XYZ file of N, CA and C in Angstrom:
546
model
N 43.097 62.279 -14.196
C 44.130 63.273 -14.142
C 45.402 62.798 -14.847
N 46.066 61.428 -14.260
C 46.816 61.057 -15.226
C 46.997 61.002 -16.899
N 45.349 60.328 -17.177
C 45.410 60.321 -18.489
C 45.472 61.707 -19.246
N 45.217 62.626 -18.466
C 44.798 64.058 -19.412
C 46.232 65.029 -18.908
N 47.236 64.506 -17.800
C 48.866 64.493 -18.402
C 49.718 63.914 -19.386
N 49.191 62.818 -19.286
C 49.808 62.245 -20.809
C 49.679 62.520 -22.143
N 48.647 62.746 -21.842
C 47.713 63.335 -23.575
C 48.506 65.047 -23.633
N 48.167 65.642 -22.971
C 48.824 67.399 -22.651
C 50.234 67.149 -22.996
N 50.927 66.375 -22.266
C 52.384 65.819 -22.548
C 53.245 65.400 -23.734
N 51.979 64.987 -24.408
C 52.683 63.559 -25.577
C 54.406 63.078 -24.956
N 54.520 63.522 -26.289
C 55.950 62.735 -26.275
C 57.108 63.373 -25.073
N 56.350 64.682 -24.394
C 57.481 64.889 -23.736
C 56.972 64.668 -22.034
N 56.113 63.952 -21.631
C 55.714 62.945 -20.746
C 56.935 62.708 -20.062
N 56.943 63.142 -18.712
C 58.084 62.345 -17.892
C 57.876 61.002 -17.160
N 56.928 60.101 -17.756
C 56.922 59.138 -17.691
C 57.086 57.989 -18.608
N 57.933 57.088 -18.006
C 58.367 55.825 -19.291
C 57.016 55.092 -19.330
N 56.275 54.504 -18.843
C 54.857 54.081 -18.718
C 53.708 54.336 -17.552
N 52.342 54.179 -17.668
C 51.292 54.480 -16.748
C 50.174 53.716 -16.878
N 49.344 53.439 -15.302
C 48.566 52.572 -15.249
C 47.339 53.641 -14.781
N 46.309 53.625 -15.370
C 45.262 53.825 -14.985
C 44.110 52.921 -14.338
N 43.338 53.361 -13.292
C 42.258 52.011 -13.178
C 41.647 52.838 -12.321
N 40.156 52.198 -12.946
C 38.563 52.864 -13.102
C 38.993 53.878 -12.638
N 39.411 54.437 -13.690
C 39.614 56.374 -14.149
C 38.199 56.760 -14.813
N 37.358 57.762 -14.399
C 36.208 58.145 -14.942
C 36.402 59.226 -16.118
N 36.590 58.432 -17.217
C 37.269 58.747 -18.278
C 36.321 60.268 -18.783
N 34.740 60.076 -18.898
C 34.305 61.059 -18.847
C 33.790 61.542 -17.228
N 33.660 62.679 -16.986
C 33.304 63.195 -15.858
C 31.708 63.772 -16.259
N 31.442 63.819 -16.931
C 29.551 64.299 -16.542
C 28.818 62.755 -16.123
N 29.184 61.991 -17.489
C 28.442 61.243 -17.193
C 28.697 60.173 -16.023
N 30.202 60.238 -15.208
C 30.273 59.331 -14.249
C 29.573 60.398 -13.226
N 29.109 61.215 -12.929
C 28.508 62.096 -12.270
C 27.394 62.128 -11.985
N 26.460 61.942 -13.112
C 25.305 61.274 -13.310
C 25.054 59.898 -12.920
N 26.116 59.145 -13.060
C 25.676 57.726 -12.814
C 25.694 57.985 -11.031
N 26.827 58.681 -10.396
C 26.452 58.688 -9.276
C 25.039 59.193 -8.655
N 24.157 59.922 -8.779
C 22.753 60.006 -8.876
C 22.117 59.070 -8.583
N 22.719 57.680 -8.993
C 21.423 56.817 -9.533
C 21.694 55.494 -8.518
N 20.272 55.161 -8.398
C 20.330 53.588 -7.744
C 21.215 53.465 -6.371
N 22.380 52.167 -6.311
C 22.962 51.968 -5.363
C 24.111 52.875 -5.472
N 24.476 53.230 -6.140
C 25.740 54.703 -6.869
C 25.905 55.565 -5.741
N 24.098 55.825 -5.751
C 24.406 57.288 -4.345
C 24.858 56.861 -2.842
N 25.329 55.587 -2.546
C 25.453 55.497 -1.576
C 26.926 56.192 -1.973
N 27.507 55.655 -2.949
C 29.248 56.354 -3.355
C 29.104 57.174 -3.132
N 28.053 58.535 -3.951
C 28.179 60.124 -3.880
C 27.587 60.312 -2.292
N 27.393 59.881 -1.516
C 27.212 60.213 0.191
C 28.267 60.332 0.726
N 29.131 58.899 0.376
C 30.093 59.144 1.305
C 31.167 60.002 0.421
N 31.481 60.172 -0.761
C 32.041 60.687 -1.145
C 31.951 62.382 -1.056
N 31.294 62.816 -1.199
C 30.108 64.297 -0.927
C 30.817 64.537 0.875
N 30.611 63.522 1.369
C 30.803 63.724 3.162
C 31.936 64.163 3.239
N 33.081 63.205 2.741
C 34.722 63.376 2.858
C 34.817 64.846 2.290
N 34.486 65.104 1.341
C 34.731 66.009 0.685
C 34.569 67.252 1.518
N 32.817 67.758 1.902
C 32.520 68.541 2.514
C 33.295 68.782 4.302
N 33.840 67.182 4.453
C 34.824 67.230 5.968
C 36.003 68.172 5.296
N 36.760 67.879 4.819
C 37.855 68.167 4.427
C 37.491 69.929 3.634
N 36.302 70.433 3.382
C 36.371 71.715 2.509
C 35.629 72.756 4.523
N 35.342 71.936 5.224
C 34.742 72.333 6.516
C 36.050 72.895 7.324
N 36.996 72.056 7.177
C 38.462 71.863 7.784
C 39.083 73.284 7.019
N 39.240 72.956 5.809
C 39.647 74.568 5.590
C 39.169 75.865 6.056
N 37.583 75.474 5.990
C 37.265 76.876 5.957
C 37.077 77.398 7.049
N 37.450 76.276 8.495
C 37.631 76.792 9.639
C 39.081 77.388 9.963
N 39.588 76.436 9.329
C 41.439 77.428 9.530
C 41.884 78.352 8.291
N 41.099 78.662 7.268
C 41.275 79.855 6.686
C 40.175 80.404 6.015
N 39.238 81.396 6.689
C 37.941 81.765 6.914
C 38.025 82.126 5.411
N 36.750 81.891 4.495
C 36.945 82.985 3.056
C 38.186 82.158 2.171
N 38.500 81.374 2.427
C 39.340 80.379 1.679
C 38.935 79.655 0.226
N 37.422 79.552 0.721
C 36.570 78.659 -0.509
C 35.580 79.741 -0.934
N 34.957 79.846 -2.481
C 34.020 80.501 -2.716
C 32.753 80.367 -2.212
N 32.691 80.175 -1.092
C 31.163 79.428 -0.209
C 31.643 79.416 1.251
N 29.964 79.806 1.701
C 30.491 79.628 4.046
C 29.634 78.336 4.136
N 30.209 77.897 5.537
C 29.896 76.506 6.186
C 28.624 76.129 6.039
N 27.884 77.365 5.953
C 26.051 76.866 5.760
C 26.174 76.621 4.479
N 26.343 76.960 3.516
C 26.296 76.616 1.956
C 26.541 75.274 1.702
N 27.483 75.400 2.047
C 28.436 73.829 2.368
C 27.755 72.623 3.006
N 27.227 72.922 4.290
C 26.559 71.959 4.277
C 25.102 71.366 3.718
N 24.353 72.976 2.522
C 23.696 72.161 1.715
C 23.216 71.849 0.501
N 25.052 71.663 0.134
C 25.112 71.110 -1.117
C 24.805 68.981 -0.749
N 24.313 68.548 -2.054
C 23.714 67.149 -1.838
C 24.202 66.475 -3.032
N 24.585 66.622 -3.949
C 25.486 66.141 -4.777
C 27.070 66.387 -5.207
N 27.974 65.708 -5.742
C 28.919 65.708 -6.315
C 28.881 66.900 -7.045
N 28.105 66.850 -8.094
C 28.107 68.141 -9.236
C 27.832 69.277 -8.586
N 27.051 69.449 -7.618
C 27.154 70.761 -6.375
C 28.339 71.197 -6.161
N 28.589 69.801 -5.340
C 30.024 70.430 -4.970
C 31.246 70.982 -6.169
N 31.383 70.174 -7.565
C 32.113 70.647 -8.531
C 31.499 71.911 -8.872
N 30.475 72.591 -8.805
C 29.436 73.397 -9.468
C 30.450 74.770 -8.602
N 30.124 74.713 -7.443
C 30.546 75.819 -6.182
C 31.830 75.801 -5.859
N 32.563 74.356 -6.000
C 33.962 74.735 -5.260
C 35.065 74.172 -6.375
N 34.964 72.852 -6.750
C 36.023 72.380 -7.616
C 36.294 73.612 -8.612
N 34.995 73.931 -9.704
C 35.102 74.060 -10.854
C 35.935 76.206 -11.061
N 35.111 76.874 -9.538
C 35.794 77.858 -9.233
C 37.191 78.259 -8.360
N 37.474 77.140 -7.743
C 38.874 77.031 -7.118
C 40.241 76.796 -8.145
N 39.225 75.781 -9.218
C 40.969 76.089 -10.094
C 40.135 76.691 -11.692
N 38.982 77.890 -11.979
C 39.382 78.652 -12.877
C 38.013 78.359 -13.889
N 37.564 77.247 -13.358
C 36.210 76.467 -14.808
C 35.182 77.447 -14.263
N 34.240 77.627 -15.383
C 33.323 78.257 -15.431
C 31.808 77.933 -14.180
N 31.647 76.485 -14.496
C 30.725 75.551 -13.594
C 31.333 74.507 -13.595
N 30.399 73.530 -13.023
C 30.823 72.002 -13.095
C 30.524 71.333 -14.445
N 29.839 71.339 -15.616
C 30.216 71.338 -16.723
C 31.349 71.365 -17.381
N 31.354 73.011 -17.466
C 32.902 73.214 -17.901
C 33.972 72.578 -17.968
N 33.861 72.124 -16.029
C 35.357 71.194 -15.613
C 35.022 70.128 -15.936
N 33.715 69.182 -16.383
C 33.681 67.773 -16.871
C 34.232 68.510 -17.832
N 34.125 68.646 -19.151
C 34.007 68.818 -19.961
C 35.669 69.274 -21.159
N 36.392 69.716 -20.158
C 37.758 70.187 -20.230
C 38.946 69.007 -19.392
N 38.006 68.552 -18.299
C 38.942 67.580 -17.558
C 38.604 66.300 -18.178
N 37.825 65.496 -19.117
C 37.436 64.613 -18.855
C 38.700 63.785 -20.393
N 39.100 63.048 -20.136
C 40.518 62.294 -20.527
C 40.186 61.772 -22.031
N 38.947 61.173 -22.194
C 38.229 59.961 -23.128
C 38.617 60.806 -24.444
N 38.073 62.275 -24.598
C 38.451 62.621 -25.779
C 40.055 62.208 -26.320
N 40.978 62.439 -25.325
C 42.408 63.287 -25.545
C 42.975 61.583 -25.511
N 42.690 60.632 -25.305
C 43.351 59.053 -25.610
C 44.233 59.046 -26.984
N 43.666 59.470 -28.057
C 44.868 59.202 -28.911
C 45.949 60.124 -28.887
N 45.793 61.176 -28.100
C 47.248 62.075 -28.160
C 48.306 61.196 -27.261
N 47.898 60.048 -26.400
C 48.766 60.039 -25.677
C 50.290 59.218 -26.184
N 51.128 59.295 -26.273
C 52.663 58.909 -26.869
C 53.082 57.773 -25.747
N 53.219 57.765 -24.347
C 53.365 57.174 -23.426
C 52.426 55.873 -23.335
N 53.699 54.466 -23.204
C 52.496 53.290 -23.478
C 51.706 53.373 -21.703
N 50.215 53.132 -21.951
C 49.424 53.110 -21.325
C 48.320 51.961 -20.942
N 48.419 51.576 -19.816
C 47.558 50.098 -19.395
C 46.606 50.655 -18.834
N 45.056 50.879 -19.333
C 43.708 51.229 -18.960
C 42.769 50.207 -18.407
N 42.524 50.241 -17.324
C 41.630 48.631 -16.627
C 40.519 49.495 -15.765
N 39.097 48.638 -16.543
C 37.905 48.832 -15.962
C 36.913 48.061 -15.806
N 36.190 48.208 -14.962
C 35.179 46.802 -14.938
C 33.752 47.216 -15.175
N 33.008 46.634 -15.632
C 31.551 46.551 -16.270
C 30.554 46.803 -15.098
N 31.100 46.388 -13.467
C 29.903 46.606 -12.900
C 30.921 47.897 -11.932
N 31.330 48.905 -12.419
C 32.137 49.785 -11.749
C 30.320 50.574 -11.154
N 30.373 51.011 -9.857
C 29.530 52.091 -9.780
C 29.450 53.615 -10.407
N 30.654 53.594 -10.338
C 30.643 55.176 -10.832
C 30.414 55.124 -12.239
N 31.047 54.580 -13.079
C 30.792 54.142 -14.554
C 29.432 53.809 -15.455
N 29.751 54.416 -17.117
C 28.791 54.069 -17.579
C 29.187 53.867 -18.741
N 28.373 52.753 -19.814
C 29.058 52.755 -20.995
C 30.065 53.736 -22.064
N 29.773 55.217 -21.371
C 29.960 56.359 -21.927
C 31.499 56.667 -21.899
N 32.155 55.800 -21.018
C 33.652 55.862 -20.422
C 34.685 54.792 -20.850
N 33.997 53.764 -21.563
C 34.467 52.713 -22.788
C 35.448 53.222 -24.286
N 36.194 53.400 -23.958
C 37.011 53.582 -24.825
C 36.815 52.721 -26.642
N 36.523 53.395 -27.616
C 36.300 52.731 -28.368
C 37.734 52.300 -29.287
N 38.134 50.808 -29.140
C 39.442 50.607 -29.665
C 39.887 50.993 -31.013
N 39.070 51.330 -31.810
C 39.488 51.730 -33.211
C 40.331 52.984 -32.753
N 39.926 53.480 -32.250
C 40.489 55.171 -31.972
C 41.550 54.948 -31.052
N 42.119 54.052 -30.558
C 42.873 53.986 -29.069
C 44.084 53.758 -30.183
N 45.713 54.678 -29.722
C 46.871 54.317 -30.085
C 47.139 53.282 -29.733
N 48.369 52.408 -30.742
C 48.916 51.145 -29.970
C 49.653 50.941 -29.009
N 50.081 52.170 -28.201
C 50.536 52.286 -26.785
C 49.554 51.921 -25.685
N 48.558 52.024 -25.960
C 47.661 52.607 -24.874
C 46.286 50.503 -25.333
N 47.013 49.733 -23.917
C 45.961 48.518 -23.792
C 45.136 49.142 -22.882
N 43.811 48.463 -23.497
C 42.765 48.780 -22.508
C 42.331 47.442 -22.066
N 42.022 46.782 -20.732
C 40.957 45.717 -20.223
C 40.051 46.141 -19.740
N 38.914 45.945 -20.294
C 37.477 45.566 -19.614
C 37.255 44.452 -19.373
N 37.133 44.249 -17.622
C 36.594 43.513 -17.358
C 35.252 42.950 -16.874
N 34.983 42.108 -16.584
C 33.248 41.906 -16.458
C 32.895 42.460 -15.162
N 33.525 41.727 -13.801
C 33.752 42.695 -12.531
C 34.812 43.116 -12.244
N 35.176 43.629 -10.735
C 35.716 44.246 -10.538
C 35.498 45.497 -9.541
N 34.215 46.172 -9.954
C 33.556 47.294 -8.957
C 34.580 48.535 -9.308
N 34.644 49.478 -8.159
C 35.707 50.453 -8.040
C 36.937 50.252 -7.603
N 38.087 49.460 -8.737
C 39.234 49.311 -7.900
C 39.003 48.178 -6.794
N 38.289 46.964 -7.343
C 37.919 46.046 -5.945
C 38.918 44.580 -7.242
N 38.486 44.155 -8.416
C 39.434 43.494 -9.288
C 40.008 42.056 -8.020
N 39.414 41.219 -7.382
C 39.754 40.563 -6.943
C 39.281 39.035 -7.709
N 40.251 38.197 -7.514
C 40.035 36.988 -8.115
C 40.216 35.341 -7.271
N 39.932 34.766 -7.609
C 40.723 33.298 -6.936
C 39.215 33.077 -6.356
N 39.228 32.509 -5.183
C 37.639 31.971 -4.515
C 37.413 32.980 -3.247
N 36.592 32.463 -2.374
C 35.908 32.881 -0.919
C 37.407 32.935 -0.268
N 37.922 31.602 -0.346
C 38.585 30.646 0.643
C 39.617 31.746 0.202
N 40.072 31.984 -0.613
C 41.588 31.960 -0.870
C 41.664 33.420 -2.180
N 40.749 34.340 -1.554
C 40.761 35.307 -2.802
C 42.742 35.735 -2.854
N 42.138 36.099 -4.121
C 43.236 36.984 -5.017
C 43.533 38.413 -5.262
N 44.199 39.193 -5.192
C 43.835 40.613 -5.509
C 44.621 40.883 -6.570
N 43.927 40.269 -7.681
C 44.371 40.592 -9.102
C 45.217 41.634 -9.487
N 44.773 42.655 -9.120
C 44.985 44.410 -9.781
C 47.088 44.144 -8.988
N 47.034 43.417 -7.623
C 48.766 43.875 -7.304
C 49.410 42.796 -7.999
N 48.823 42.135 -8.783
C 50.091 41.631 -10.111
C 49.870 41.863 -11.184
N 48.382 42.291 -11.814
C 48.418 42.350 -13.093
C 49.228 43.930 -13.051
N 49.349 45.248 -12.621
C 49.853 46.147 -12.557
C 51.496 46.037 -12.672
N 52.141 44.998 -11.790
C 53.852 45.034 -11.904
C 53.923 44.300 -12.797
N 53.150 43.434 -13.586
C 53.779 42.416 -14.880
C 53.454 43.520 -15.266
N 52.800 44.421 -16.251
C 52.362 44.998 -17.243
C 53.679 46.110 -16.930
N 54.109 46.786 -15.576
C 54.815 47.537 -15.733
C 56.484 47.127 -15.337
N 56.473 45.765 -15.751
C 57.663 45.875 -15.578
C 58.313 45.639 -16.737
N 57.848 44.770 -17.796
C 58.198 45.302 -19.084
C 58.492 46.683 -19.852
N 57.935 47.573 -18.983
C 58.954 48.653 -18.952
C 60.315 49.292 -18.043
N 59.784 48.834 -16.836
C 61.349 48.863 -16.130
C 62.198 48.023 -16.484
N 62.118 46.911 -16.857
C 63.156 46.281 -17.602
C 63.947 46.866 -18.734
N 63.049 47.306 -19.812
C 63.621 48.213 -20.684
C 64.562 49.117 -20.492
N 64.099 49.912 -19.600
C 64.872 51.071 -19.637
C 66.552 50.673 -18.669
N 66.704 49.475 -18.414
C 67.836 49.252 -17.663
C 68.419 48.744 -18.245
């Protein structure tokens, strides 16, 4: 979402800089990867929260969502759920559509705003397909791939004495811009 404000934005972005991390740069194919292997344990619980929280509405405002509570409870994937509720609640045709219009990877070189992109190789949701290819990337916009990492997990140091990488590499990278601007 961020990245596909910045890009929409360019130069008139109300932000001085932005950090992204394991942003599913395309949306079909991180969609698909959820499907697969140990992934679907993500799209379970993710699918669950979701369907709690679309259950919650549609008990306190009946006819709220394009779908009733039985429907709801049997949808079994992610793309279901984008298919029936995301993609018709704000306007997309299917869940296609909304990959396809939402998904950031194309719109990277529009973005004007410098941008720090961090992802890791054994992300679940991820698939090579969400790799940014650097020829095409503006010189605002660093990308790290890293080897691990998972979803937003980026921890370092040992057993004994881990590290959680991601809460310093994020304020060095962004404070070279708050510095700036003061």
């Amino acid at each position: 979402m961020l990245a596909c404000y910045l890009a929409q934005h360019g130069e008139n972005s109300l932000l001085d800089a932005a950090v992204v991390v394991s942003a599913p740069l395309m949306l079909e194919p991180c969609a698909d990867r959820l499907e697969q292997g140990l992934s679907r344990i993500y799209q379970r619980y993710l699918l669950g929260q979701l369907k709690l929280n679309a259950t919650r509405k549609l008990l306190s405002y009946p006819g709220s969502l394009p779908l009733d509570l039985s429907q709801l409870k049997n949808l079994r994937r992610i793309r279901d759920f984008d298919d029936v509720i995301t993609a018709k609640v704000h306007g997309f045709t299917d869940a296609l559509d909304y990959y396809q219009r939402c998904s950031a990877l194309p719109l990277l070189p529009q973005i004007c705003t410098p941008l720090l992109i961090i992802h890791a190789k054994d992300d679940p949701f991820m698939t090579p397909d969400v790799i940014p290819d650097p020829a095409v990337l503006p010189a605002n916009i660093e990308y790290q791939l890293t080897e691990h990492g998972g979803h937003v997990g980026f921890v370092g140091g040992s057993i004994k004495q881990p590290q959680m990488w991601l809460e310093q590499r994020i304020p060095t990278w962004l404070s070279l811009y708050l510095e700036y601007q003061q």
